[in-house]
XYZ file of C-alpha atoms in Angstrom:
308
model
C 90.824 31.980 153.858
C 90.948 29.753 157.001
C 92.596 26.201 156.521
C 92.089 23.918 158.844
C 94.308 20.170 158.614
C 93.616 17.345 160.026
C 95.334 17.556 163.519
C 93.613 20.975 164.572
C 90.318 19.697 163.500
C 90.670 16.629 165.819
C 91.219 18.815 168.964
C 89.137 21.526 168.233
C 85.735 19.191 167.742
C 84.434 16.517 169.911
C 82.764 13.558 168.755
C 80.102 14.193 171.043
C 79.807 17.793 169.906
C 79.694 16.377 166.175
C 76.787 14.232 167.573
C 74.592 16.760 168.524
C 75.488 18.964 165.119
C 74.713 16.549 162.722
C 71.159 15.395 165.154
C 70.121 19.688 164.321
C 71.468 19.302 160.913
C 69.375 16.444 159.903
C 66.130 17.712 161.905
C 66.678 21.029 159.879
C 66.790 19.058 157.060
C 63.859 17.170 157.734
C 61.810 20.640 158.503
C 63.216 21.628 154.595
C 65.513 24.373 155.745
C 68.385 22.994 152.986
C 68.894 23.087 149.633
C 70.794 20.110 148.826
C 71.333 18.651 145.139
C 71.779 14.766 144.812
C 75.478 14.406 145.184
C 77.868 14.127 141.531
C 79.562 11.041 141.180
C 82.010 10.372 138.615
C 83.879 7.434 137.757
C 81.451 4.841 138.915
C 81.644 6.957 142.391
C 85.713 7.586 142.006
C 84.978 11.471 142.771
C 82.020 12.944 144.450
C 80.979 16.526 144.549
C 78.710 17.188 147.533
C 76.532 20.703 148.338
C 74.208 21.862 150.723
C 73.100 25.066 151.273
C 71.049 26.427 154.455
C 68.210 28.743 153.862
C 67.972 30.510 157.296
C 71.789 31.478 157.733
C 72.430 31.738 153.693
C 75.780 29.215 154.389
C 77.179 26.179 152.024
C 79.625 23.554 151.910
C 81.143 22.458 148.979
C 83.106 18.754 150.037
C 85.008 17.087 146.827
C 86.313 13.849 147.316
C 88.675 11.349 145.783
C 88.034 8.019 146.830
C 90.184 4.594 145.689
C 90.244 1.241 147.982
C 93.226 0.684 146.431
C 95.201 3.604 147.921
C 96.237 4.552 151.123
C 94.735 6.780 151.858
C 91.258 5.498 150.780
C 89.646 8.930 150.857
C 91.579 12.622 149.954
C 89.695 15.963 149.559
C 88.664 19.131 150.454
C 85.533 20.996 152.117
C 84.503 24.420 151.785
C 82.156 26.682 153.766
C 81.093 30.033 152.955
C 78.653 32.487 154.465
C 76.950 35.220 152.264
C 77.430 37.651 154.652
C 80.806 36.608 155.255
C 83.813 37.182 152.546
C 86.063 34.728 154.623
C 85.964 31.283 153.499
C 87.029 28.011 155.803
C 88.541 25.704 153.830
C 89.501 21.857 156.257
C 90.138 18.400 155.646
C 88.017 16.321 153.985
C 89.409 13.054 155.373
C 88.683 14.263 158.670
C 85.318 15.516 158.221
C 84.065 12.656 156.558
C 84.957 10.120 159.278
C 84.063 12.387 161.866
C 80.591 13.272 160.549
C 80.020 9.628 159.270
C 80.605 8.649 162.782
C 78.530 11.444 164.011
C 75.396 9.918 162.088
C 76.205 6.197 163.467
C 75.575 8.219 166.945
C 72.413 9.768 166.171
C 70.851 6.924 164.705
C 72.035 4.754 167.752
C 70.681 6.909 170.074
C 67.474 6.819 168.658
C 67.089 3.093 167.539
C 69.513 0.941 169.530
C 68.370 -0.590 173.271
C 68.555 1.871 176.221
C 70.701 -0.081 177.645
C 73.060 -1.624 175.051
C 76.595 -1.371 176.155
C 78.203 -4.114 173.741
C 79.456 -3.431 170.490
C 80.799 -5.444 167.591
C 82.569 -3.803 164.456
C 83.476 -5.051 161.225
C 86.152 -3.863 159.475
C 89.322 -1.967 161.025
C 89.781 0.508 158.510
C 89.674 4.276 158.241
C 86.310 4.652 159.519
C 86.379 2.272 162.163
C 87.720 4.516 165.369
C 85.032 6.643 164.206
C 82.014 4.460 164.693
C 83.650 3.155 168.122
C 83.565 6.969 169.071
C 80.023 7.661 168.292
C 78.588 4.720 169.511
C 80.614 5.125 172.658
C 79.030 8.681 172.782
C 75.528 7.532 173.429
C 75.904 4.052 174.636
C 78.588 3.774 176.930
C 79.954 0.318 176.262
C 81.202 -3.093 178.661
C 82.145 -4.605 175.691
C 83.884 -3.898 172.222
C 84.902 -6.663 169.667
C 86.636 -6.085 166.438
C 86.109 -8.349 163.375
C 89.279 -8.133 161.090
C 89.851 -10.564 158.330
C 93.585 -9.647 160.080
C 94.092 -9.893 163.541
C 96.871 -7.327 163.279
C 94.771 -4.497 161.925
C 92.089 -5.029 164.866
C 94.576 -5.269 167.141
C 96.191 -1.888 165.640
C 92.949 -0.137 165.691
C 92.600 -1.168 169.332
C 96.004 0.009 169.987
C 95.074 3.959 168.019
C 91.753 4.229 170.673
C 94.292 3.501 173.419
C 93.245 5.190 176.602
C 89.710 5.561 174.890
C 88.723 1.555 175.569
C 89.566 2.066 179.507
C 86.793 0.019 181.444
C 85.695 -1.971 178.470
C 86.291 -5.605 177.722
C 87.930 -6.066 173.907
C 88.245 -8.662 171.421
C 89.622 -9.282 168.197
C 87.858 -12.014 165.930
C 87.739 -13.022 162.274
C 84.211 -14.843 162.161
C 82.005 -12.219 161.511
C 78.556 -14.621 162.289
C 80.548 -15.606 165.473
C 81.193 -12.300 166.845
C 77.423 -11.020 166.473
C 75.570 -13.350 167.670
C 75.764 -12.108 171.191
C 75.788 -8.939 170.750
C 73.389 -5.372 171.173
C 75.106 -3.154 168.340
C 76.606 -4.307 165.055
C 78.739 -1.574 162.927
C 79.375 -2.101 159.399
C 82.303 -0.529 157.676
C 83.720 -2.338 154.713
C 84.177 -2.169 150.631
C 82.145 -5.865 150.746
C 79.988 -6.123 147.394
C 78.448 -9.537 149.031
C 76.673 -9.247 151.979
C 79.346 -10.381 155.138
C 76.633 -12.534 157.539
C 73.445 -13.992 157.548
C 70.302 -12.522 158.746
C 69.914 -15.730 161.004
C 73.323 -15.367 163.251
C 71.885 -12.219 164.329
C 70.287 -12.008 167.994
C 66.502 -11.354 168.111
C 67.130 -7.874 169.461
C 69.830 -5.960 168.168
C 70.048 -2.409 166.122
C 72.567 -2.666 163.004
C 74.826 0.379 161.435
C 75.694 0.109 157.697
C 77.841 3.028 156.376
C 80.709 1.179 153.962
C 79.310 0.283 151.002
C 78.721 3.471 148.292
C 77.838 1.949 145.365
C 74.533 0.095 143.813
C 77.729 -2.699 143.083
C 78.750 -2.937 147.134
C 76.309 -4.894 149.840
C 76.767 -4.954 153.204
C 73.859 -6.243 154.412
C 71.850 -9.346 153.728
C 68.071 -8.909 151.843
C 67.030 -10.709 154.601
C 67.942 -8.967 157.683
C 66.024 -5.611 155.551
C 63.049 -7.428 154.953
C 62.276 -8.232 158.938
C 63.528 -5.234 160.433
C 62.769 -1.036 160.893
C 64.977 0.173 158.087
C 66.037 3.849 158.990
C 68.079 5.433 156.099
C 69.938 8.951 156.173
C 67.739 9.963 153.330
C 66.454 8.338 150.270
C 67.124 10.053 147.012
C 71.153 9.646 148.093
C 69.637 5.899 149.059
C 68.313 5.359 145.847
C 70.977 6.636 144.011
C 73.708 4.361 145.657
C 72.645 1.824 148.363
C 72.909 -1.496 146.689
C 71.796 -3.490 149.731
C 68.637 -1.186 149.486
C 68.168 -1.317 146.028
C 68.554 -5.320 145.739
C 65.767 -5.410 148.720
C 63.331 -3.087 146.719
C 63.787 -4.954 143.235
C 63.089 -8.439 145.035
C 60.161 -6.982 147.169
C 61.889 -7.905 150.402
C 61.148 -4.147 151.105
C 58.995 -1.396 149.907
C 59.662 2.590 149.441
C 56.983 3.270 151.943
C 59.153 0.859 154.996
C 61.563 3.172 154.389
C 62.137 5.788 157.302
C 64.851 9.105 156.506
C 66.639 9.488 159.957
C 65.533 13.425 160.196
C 62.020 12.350 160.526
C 62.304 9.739 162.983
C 64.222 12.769 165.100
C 60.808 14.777 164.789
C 58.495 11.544 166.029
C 56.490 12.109 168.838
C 56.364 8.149 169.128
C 59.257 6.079 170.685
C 60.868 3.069 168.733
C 59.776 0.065 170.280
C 62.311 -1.729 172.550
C 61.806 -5.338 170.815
C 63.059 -6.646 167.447
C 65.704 -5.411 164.688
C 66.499 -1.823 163.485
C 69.235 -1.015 160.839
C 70.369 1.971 159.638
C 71.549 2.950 156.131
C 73.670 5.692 155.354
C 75.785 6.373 151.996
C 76.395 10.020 153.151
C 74.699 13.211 152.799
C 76.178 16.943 152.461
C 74.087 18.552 155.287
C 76.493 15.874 157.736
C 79.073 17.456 156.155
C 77.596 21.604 156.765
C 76.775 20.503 159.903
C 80.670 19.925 161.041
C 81.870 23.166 158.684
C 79.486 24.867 160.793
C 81.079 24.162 163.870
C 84.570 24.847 162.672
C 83.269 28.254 161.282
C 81.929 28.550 164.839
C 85.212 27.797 166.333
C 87.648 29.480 163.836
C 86.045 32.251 162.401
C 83.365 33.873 164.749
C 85.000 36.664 165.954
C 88.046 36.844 164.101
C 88.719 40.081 162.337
């Protein structure tokens, strides 16, 4: 068995690398080559259970998590691959995998939704998954401009002080107003515990292409009914939607949306037709196991191919 913490897993994967798994993970996906069971949640999503298996290469990964906004850390776990023809097992960091992979979706679905030429970049919330989305987002948009929104100044300020030599050539900020801080902007990241949704569809500019990967739960919103309702809604897919988005959920119950607006991100990867360069895209994501193969697989790749 292969462990892998969270400090070799850092410099032994890119985030651009990550990018490009999880884009042929999720176009695999969308072409049916996994099995992959609606993840377990337990104590009103306290501890998850995620699987996915791949039919062509007879792999899995087996992720458990612990997760608890009350505890530092937020997230603890493990993930698992194993290969049929393969009695070694890899066994890394769930922390790290998560954030990594979670960013690695914000990238895809930015590349294919947000502006061509986008380069400025507001994020709410400075936690544990905030480097993350700066790091994808940064991998396919190369930014001019990066703003934080912190309901502390000190933990924006301390996430811009972790990306360090990362943020060279690009203007930051730190704010607290949230409606403030969007409404000049050309990418919008969401990554908080909210349960209300944090702005109004309205401070939003006409053109802009909003992430929305913190709340979990049917209990947590992000992201206003509104904003939904006027704008292509891209999801990562939607029986894990379904199950858990409750900005999704509240849209579909009031009509502001309906089943068939909803695009999974796998099949907008296979379109033959362009997204248009005018109006307001979102993407929602709660977090799928094949994210999660698709960065096993590249450790296995790393750590394991060709080791006796």
């Amino acid at each position: 068995m292969r462990s892998i913490d969270a400090e070799e897993l850092r410099a032994t994967v890119s985030m651009a690398e990550a990018v490009d798994a999880v884009r042929e993970a999720l176009r695999g996906h969308a072409a049916g080559e996994f099995e992959q069971p609606t993840r377990t949640a337990l104590a009103d999503g306290g501890f998850l259970v995620m699987t996915a298996r791949h039919r062509p290469s007879e792999t899995v990964m087996v992720k458990t998590l612990s997760l608890n906004p009350e505890r530092e850390p937020v997230i603890t776990g493990t993930v698992v691959w194993a290969e049929s023809a393969d009695p070694r097992n890899l066994v890394a960091d769930a922390i790290s995998v998560t954030t990594l992979r979670t960013g690695a979706i914000v990238g895809v679905a930015t590349d294919a939704l947000a502006p061509r030429a986008a380069d400025r970049m507001t994020l709410i919330g400075a936690g544990a998954q905030a480097a993350d989305q700066f790091r994808a987002v940064q991998a396919v948009r190369p930014l001019r401009e990066f703003t934080v929104v912190a309901r502390d100044p000190a933990r924006g300020e301390a996430l811009l002080d972790r990306l360090g030599g990362e943020l060279d050539g690009i203007t930051t900020e730190v704010r607290t107003d949230i409606e403030d801080a969007i409404a000049d902007t050309d990418i919008v990241c969401c990554s908080t515990s909210a349960h209300t949704p944090l702005f109004r569809a309205a401070a939003l500019p006409e053109r802009v292409h909003v992430n929305a990967i913190g709340s979990y739960r049917p209990s947590m919103r992000e992201l206003p009914t509104e904003l939904l309702g006027g704008a292509r809604v891209v999801v990562d897919e939607r029986a894990a939607i379904y199950e858990e988005s409750g900005e999704i959920l509240h849209a579909l119950e009031t009509g502001a949306i309906r089943e068939t607006g909803l695009t999974e991100l796998g099949e907008l990867l296979g379109a033959s037709e362009p997204v248009p360069e005018n109006g307001r895209t979102v993407f929602k994501s709660v977090g799928i196991a094949v994210q999660d193969w698709a960065i096993a697989k590249l450790l296995a790749a790393k750590f394991l191919a060709g080791q006796e």
